[in-house]
XYZ file of C-alpha atoms in Angstrom:
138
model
C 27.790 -45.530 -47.850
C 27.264 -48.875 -46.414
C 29.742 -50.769 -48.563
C 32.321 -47.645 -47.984
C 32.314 -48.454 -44.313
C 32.635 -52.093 -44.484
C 35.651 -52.056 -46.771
C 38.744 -50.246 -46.165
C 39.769 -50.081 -49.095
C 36.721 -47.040 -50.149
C 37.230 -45.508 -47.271
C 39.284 -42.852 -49.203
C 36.045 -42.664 -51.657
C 33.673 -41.742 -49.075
C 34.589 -37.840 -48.733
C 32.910 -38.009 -52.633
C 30.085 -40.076 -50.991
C 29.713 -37.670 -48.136
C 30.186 -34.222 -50.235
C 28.146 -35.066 -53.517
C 25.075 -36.297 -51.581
C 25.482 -33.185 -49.228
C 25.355 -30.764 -52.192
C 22.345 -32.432 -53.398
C 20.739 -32.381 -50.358
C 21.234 -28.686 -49.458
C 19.061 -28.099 -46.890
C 16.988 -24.959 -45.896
C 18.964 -21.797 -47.186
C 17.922 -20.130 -44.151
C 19.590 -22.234 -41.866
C 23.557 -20.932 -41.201
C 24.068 -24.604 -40.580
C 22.868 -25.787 -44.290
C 24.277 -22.805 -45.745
C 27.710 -23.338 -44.180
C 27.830 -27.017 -44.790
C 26.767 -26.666 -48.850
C 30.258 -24.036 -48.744
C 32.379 -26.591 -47.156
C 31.269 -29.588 -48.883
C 31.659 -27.607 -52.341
C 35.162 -26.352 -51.200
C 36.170 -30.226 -50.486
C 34.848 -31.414 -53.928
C 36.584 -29.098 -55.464
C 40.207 -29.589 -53.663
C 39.713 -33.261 -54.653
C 38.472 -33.167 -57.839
C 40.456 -30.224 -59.555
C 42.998 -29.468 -57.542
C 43.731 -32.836 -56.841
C 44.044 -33.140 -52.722
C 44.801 -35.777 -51.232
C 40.776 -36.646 -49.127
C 42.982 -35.493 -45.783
C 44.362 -32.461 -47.065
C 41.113 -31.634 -48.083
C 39.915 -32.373 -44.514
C 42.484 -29.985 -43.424
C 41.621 -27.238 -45.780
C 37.809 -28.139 -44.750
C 38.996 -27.274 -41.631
C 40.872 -23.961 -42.698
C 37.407 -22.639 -44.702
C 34.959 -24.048 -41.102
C 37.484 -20.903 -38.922
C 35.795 -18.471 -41.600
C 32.346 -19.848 -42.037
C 30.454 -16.595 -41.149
C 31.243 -15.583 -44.486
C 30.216 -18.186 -46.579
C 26.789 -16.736 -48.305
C 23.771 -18.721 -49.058
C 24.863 -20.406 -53.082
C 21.375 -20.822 -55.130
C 21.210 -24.904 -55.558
C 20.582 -25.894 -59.273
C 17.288 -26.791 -60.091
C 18.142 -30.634 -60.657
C 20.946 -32.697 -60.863
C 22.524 -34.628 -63.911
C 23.703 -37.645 -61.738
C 22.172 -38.753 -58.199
C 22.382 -41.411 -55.766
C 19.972 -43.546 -57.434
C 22.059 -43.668 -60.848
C 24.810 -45.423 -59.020
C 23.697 -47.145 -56.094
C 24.039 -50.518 -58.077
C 27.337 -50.443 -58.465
C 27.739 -50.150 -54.568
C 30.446 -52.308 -53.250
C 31.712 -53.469 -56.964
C 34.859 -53.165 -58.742
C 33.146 -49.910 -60.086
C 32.324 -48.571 -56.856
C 34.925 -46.167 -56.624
C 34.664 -44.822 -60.220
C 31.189 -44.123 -60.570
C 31.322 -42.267 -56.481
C 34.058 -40.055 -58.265
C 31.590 -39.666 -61.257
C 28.724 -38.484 -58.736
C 30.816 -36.592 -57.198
C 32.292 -34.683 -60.419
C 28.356 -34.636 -61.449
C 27.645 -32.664 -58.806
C 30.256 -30.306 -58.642
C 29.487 -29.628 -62.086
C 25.899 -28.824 -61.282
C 27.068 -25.798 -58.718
C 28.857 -24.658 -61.790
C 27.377 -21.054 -60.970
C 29.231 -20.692 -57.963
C 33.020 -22.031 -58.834
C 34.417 -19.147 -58.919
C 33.217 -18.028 -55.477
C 33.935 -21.106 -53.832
C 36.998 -21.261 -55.585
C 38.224 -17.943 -54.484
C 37.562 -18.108 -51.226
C 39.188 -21.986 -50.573
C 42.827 -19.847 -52.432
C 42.357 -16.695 -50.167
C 42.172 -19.154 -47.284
C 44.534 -21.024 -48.466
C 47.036 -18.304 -48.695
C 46.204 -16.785 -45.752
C 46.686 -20.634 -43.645
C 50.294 -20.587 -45.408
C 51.110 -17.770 -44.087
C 50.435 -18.165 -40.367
C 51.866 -21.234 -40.691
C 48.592 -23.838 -40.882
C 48.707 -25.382 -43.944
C 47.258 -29.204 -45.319
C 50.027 -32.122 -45.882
């Protein structure tokens, strides 16, 4: 995170950064805080990653999902994860920086697999419902 903040130029990378080590670090399931911030950060990965928003539209649909966060369940984590941290942190501030991040971040997305199609489902319904009343991402 370190090297994201000191160069401008992965500043768009650190969403990945923030959301893929969230994910991983999931907190206590009883908390509404942890709970809520798991749904978010899973909601962000996965306007970035496969539905290919921009890292402030995601903010913005982040921002959609937060108005209706008393919905978002407890997900069951996965029991480990296929790429952490620690696999990339050598390549922090390199030329690879960015692509391994968007690795991690893909990793762990992959990891929730379980749960796409709830998160999923409820970012569209959102979505739709934001387009409608007129809020919408860029």
């Amino acid at each position: 995170m370190a090297a994201e903040h000191s160069d401008p130029a992965l500043m768009r990378t650190h969403r990945l950064t923030v959301g893929a080590f969230a994910v991983q670090h999931p907190g206590d399931p009883s908390s509404r805080q942890a709970v809520q911030s798991v749904g978010l950060q899973l909601a962000r990965l996965a306007m970035q990653l496969h539905r290919l928003r921009t890292p402030e539209t995601a903010d913005d649909i982040m921002l959609i999902l937060g108005a209706h966060n008393a919905e978002q369940r407890a997900l069951s984590p996965p029991t480990t994860f296929s790429l952490t941290a620690a696999d990339i942190v050598g390549g922090a501030g390199t030329a690879d920086h960015a692509d391994a991040v968007k690795r991690w971040a893909q990793s762990a997305w992959e990891d929730w697999a379980l749960h796409h199609g709830s998160i999923l489902s409820r970012a569209e319904k959102h979505l739709r419902g934001s387009r409608t009343s007129g809020r919408t991402g860029r």
